[in-house]
mmCIF file of C-alpha atoms and ligand atoms in Angstrom:
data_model
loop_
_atom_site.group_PDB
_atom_site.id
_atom_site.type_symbol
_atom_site.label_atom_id
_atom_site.label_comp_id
_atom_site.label_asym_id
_atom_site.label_seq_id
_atom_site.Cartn_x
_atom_site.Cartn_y
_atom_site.Cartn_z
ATOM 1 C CA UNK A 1 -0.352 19.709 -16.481
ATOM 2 C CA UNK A 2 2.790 18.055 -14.666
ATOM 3 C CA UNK A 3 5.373 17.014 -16.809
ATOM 4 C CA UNK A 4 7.459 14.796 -14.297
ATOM 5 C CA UNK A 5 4.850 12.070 -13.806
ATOM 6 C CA UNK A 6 5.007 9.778 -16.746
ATOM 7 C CA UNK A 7 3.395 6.855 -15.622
ATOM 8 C CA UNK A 8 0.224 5.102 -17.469
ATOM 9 C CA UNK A 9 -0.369 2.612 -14.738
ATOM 10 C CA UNK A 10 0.235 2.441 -10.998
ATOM 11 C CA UNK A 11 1.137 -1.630 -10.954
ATOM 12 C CA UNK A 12 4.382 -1.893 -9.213
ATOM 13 C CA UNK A 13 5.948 0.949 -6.710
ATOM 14 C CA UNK A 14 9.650 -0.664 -9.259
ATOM 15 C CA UNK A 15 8.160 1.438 -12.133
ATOM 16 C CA UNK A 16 8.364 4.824 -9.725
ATOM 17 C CA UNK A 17 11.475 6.713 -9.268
ATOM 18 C CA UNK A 18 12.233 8.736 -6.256
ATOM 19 C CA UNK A 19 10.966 12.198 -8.359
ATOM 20 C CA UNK A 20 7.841 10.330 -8.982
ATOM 21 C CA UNK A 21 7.134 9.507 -5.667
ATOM 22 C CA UNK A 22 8.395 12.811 -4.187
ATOM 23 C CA UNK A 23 6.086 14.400 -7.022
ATOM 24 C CA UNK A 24 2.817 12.600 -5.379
ATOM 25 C CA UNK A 25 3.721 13.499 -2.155
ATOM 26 C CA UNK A 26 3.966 16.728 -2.815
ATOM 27 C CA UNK A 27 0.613 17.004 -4.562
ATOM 28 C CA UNK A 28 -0.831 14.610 -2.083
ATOM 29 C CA UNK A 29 0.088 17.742 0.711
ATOM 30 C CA UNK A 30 -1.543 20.136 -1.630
ATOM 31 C CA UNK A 31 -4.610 17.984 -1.579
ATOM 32 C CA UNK A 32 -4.970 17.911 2.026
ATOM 33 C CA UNK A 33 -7.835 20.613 2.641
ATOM 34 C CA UNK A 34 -9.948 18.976 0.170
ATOM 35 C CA UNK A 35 -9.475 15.492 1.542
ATOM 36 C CA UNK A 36 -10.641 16.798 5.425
ATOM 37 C CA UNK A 37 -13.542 18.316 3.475
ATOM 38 C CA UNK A 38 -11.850 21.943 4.507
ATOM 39 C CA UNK A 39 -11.573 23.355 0.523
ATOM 40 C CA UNK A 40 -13.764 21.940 -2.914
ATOM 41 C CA UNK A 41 -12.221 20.454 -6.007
ATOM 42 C CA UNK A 42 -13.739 20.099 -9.238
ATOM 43 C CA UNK A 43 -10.398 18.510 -10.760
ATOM 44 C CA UNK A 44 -11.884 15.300 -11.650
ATOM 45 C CA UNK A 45 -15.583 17.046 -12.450
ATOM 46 C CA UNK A 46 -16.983 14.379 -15.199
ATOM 47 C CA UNK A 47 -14.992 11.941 -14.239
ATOM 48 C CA UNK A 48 -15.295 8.231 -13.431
ATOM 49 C CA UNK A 49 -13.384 5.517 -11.555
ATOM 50 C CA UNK A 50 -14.410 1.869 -12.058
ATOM 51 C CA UNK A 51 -13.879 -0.125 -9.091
ATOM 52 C CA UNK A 52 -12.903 -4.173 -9.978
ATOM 53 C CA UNK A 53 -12.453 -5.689 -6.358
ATOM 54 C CA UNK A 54 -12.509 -9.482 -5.986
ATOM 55 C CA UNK A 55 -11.078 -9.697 -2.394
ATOM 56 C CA UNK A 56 -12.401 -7.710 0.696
ATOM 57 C CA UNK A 57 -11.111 -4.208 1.441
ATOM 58 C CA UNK A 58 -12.219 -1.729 3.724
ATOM 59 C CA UNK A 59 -9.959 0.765 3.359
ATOM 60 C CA UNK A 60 -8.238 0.549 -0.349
ATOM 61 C CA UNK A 61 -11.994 0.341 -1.485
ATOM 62 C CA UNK A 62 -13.547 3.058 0.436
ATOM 63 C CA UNK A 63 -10.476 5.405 0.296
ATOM 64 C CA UNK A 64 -10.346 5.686 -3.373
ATOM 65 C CA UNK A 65 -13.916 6.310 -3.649
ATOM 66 C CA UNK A 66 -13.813 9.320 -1.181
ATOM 67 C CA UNK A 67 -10.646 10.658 -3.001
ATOM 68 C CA UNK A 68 -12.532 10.047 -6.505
ATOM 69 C CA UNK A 69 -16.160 11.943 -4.898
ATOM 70 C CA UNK A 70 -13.707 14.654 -3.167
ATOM 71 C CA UNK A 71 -12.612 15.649 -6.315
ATOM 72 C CA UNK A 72 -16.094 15.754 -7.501
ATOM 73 C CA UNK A 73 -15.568 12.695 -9.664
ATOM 74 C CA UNK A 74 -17.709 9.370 -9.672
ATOM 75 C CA UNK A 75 -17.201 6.161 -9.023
ATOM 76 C CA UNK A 76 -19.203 2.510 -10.045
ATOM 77 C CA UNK A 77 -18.179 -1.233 -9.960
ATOM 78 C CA UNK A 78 -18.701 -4.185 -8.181
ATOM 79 C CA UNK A 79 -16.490 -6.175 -4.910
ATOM 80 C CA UNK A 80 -17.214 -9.923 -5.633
ATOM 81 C CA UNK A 81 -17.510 -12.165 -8.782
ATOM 82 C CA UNK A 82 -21.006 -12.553 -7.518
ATOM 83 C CA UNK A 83 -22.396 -9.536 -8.074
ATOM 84 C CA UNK A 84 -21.172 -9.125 -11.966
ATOM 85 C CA UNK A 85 -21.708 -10.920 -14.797
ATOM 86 C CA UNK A 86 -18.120 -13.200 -14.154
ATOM 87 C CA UNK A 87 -20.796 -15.223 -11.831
ATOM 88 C CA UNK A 88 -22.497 -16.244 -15.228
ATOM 89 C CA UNK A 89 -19.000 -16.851 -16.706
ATOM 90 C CA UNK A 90 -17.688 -13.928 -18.618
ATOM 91 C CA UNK A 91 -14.498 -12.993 -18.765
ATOM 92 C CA UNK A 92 -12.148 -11.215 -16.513
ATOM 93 C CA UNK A 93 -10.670 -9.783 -19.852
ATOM 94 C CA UNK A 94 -14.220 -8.521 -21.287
ATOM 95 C CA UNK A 95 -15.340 -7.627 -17.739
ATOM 96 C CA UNK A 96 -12.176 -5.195 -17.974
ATOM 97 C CA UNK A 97 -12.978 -3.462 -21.499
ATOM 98 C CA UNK A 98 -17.032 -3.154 -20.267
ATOM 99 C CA UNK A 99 -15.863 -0.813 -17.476
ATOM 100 C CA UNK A 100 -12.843 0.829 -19.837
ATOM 101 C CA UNK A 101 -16.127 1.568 -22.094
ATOM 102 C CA UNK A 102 -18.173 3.254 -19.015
ATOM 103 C CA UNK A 103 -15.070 4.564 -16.725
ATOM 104 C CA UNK A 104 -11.612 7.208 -17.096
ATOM 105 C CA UNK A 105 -9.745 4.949 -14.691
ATOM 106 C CA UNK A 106 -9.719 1.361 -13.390
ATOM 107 C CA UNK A 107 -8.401 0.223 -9.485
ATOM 108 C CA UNK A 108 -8.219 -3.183 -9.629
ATOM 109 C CA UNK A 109 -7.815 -5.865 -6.494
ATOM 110 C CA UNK A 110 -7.068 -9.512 -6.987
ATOM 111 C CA UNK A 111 -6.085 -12.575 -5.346
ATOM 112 C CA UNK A 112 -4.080 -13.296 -8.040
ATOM 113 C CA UNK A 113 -0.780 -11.958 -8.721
ATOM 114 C CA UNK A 114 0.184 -10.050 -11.851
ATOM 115 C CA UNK A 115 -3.764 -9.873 -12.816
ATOM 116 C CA UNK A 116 -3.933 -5.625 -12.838
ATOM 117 C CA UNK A 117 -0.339 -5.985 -14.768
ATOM 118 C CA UNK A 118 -2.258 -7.811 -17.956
ATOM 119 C CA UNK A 119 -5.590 -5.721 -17.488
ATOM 120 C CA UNK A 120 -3.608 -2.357 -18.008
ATOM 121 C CA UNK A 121 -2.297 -4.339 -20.839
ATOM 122 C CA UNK A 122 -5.845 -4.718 -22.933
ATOM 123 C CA UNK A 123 -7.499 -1.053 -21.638
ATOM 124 C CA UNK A 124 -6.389 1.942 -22.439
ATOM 125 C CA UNK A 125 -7.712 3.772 -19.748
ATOM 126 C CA UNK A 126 -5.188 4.474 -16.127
ATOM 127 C CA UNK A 127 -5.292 0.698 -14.088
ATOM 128 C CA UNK A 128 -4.099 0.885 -10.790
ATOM 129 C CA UNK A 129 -3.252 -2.230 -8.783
ATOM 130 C CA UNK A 130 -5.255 -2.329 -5.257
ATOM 131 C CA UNK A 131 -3.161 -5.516 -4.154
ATOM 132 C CA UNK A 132 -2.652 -8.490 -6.471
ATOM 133 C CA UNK A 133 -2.044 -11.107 -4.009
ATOM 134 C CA UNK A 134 1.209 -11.540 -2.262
ATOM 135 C CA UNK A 135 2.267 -9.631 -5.042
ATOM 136 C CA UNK A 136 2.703 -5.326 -4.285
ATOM 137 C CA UNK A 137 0.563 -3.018 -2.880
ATOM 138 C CA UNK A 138 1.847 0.703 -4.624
ATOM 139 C CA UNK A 139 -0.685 3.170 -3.668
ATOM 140 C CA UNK A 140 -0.395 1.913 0.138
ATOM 141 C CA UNK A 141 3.316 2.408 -0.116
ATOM 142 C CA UNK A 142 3.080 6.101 -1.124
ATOM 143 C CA UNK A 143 0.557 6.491 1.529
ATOM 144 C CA UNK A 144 3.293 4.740 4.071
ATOM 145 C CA UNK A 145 5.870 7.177 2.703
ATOM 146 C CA UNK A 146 3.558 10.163 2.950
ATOM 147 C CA UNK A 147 3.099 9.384 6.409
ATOM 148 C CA UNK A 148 6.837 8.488 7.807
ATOM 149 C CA UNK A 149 7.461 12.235 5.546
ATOM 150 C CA UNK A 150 4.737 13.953 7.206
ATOM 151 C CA UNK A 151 5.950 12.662 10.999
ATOM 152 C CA UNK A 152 9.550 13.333 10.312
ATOM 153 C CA UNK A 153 9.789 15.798 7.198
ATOM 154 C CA UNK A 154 11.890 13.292 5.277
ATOM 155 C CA UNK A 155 12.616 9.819 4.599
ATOM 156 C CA UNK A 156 16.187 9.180 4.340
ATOM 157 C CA UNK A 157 17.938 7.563 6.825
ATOM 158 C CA UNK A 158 15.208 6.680 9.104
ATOM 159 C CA UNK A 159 15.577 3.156 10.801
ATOM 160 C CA UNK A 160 12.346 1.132 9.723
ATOM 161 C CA UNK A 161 11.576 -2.270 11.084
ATOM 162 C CA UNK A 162 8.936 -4.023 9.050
ATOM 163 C CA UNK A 163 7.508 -6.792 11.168
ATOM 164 C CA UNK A 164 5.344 -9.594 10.384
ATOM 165 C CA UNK A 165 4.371 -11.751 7.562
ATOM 166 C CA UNK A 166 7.341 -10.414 5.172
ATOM 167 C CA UNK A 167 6.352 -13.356 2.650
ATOM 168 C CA UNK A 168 2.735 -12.739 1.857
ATOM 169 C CA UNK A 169 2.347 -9.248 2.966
ATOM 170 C CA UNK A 170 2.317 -7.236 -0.082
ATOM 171 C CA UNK A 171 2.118 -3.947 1.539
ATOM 172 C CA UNK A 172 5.846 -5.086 2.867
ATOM 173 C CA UNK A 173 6.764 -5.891 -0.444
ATOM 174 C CA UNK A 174 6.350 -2.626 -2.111
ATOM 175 C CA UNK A 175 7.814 -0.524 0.760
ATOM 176 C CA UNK A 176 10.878 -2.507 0.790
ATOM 177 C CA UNK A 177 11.347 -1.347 -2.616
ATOM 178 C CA UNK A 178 10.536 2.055 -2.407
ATOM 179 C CA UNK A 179 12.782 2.843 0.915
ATOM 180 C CA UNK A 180 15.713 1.263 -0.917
ATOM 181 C CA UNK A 181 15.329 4.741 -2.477
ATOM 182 C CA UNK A 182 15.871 6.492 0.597
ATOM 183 C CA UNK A 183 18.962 5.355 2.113
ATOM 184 C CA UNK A 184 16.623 3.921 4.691
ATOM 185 C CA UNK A 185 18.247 1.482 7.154
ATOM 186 C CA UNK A 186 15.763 -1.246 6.734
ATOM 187 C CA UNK A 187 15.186 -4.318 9.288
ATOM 188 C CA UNK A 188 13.526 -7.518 8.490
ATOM 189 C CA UNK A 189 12.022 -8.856 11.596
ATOM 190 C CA UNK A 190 9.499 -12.095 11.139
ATOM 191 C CA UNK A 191 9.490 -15.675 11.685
ATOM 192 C CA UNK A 192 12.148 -17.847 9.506
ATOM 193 C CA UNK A 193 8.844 -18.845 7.943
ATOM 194 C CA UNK A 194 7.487 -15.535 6.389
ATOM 195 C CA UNK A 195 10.712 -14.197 6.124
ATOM 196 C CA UNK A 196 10.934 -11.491 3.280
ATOM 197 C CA UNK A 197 11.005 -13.514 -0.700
ATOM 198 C CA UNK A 198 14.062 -14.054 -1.576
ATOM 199 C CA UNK A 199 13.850 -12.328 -5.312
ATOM 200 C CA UNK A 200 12.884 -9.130 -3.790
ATOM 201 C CA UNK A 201 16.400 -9.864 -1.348
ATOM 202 C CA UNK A 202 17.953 -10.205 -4.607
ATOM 203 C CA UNK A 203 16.648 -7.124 -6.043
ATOM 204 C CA UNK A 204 17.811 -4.672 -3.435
ATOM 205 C CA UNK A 205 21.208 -6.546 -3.201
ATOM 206 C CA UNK A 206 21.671 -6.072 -7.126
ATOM 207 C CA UNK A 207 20.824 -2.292 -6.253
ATOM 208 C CA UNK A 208 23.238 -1.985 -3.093
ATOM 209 C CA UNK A 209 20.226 -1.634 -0.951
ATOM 210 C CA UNK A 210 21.159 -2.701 2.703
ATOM 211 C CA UNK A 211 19.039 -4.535 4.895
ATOM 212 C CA UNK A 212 19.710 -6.590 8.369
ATOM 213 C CA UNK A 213 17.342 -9.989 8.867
ATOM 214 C CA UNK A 214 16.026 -10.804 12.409
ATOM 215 C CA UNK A 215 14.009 -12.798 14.123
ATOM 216 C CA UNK A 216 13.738 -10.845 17.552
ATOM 217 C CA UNK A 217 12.140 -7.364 17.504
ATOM 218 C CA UNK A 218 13.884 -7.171 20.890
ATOM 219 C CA UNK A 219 17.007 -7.150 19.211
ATOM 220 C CA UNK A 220 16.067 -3.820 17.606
ATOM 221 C CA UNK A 221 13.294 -2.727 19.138
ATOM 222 C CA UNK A 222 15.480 0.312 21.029
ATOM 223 C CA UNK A 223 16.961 1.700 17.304
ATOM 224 C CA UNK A 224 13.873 2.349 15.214
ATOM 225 C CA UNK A 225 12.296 5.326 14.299
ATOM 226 C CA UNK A 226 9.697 3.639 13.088
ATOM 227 C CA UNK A 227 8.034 -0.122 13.714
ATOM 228 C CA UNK A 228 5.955 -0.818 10.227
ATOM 229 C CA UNK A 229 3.772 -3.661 11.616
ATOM 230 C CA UNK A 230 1.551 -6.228 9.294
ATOM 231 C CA UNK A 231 -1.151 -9.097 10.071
ATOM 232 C CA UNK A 232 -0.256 -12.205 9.681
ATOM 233 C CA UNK A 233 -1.890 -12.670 5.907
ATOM 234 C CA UNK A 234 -3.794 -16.025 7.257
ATOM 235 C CA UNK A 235 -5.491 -16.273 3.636
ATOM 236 C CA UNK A 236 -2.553 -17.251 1.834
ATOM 237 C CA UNK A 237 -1.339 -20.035 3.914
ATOM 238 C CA UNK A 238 -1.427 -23.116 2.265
ATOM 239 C CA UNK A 239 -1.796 -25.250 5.588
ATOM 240 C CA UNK A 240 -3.838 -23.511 8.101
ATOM 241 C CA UNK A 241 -1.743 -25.264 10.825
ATOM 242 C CA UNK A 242 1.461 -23.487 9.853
ATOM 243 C CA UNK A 243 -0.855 -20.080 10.099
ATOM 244 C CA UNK A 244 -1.806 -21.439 13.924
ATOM 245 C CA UNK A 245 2.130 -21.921 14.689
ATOM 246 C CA UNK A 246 3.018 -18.407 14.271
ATOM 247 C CA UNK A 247 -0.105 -16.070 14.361
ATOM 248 C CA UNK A 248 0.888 -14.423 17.545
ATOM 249 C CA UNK A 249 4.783 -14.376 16.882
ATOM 250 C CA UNK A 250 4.500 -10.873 17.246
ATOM 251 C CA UNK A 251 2.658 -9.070 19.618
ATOM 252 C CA UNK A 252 2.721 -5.207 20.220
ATOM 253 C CA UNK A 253 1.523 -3.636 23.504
ATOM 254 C CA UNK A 254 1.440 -0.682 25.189
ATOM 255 C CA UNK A 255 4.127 -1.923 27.974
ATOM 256 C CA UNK A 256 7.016 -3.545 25.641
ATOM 257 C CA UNK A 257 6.532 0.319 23.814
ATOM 258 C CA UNK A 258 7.432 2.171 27.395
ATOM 259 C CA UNK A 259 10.403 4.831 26.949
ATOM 260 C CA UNK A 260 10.570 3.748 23.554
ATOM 261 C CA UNK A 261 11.502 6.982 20.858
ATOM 262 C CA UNK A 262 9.277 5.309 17.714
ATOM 263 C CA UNK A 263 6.022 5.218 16.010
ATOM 264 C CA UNK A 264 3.932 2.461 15.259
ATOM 265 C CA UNK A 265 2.476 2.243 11.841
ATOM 266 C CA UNK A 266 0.108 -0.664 9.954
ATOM 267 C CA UNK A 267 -1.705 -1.346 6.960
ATOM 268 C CA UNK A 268 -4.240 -2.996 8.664
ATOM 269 C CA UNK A 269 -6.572 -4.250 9.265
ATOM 270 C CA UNK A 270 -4.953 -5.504 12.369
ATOM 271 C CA UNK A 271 -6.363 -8.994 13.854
ATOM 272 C CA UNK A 272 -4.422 -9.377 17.949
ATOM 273 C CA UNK A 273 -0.637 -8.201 16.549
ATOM 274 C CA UNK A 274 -1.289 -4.887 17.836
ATOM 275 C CA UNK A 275 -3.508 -4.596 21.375
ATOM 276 C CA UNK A 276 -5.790 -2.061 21.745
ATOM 277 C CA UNK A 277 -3.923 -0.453 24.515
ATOM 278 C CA UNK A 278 -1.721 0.633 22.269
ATOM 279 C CA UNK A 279 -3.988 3.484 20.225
ATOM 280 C CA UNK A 280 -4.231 5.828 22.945
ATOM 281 C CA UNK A 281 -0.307 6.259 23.255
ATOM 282 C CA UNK A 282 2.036 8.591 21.518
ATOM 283 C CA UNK A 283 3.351 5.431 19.149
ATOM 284 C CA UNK A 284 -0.038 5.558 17.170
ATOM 285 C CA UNK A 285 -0.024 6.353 13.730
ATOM 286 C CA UNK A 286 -1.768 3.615 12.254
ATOM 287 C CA UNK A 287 -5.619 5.596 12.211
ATOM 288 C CA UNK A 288 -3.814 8.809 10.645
ATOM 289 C CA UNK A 289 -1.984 6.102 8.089
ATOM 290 C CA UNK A 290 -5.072 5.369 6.975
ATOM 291 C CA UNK A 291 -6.765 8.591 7.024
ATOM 292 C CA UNK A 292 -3.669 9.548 4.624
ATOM 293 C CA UNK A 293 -5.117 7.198 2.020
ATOM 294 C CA UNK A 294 -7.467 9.995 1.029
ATOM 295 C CA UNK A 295 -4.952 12.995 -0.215
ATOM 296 C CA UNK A 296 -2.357 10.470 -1.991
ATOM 297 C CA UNK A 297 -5.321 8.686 -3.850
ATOM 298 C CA UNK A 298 -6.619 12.118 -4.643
ATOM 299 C CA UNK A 299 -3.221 13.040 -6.121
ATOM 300 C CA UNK A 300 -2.623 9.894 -7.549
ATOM 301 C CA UNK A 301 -6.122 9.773 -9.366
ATOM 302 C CA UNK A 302 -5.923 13.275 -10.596
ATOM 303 C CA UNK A 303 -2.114 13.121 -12.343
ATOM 304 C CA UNK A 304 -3.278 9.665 -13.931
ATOM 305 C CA UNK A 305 -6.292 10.343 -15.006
ATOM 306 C CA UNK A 306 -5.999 14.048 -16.069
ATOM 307 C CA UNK A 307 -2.799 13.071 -17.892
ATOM 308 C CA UNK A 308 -3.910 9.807 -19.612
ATOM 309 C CA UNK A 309 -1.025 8.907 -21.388
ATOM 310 C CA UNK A 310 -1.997 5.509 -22.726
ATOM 311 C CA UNK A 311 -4.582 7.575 -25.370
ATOM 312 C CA UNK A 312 -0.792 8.682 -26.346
ATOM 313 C CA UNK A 313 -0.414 4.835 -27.249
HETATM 314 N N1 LIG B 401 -4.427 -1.508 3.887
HETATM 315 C C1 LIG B 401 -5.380 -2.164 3.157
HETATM 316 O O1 LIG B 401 -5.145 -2.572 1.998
HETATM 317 O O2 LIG B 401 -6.574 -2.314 3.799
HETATM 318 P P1 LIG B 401 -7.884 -2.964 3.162
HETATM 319 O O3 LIG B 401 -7.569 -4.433 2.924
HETATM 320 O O4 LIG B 401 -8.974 -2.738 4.130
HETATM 321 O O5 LIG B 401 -8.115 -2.288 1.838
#
């Protein structure tokens, strides 16, 4: 059993260091064979993964329950209030310790931010945060990481661009974090609107992490290795107008990526920001992003749940 990851929860990519990361991407490459169905794993034989998801998610959902069933493990839970007993009015908090009672492992999604935070705080079984609002996204930032390391073979001092909604996008959130470990040279490029929150400014300034702020992805467009697009997280706009203002602020196509030297990754899903014409060009990376989802998870899943530290507690 590893040693080096420590972790009892996956809520914030601020409680990894750069060994812990490094650590799942290593075992994430490991896991590879297994993921493309090439190799069988019976690591997480017996095993079960209880799945708490209150906003939609194709692949966060779906990913984790591959990784859990490639590894010969199980998974059960619901993906709205209305199909659990919450719709009769239990409890978030007793919904939580029913599945802890049934389950070795908990990946929670909310609309809410900070709600997988105080569920790892009453179970004592792994919780991993899916996305807690405009909050952080962790296991999609390893999977980001995983990717930019598997295009380039390393992460350090790459030039990343992450473009979009930098306020509500939580996937943005984490990876900020998380290449401030790499000596990354990070560009903000959004609207003055959705510019990135200012704590998480603070943060990397209070940790020497440099970052440039811009507006124009013209500006920068020809000095990226890599352009880290997001949707425009409609959702989360208080006035729907103000969503209508800048929806299309940024719009990636095939022609403004000519004789460019850069990939294009995103989350997704991805609404008009990035046009179709764009997936059959060498800039792609987005579909193997997401396939990538399946070997990190794996990894992730199997070092949390095989080395359940909070029975330590
Ligand atoms: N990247 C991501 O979180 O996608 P889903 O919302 O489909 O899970």
């Amino acid at each position: 059993m590893i040693e080096i990851f420590n972790l009892k929860n996956v809520i914030s990519i601020k409680d990894f260091s750069k060994e812990d990361i490094n650590y799942i991407l290593d075992e994430a490459k490991k896991l590879e064979k297994v993921a493309k169905s090439q190799a069988i794993s019976n690591d997480l034989n017996g095993k079960i993964l209880g799945m708490m998801f209150f906003e939609p998610s194709t692949r966060t959902k779906l990913s984790f329950e591959t990784a859990m069933k490639r590894l010969s493990g199980a998974c059960v839970g619901f993906d709205s209030v209305s199909s659990s007993s919450m719709e009769k009015g239990e409890s978030i908090a007793d919904t939580a310790k029913m599945l802890e009672s049934y389950c070795d492992g908990l990946v929670i999604r909310h609309e809410l931010e900070g709600v997988s935070q105080f569920i790892s705080e009453i179970v004592n079984i792994p919780v991993i945060n899916a996305g807690d609002g405009a909050g952080q996204h962790p296991t999609q930032t390893l999977l980001d990481l995983y990717t930019m390391r598997e295009e380039f073979g390393h992460i350090e001092n790459l030039n990343v661009a992450l473009v979009g909604d930098l306020k509500y996008g939580r996937t943005v959130h984490s990876l900020a974090y998380a290449l401030g470990l790499y000596n990354v040279n990070m560009t903000f490029v959004s609207p003055n609107e959705l510019r990135m929150p200012k704590e998480i400014l603070r943060d990397l300034e209070k940790n020497n992490i440099k970052y440039k702020e811009n507006t124009d992805l013209n500006d920068v467009i020809d000095d990226i290795d890599v352009l880290y697009d997001t949707r425009i997280q409609k959702e989360r706009f208080p006035d729907v107008e103000e969503y209508l203002k800048i929806k299309d602020a940024y719009l990636i196509n095939k022609k403004m990526l000519e004789g460019k030297d850069l990939i294009v990754m995103h989350p997704l899903p991805r609404i008009n920001e990035i046009d179709y014409d764009v997936d059959d060009t060498k800039h792609n990376r987005y579909f193997k992003q997401a396939f990538n989802a399946v070997p990190v998870r794996m990894a992730i899943l199997k070092n949390l749940i095989l080395n359940n530290k909070k029975f330590e507690d």
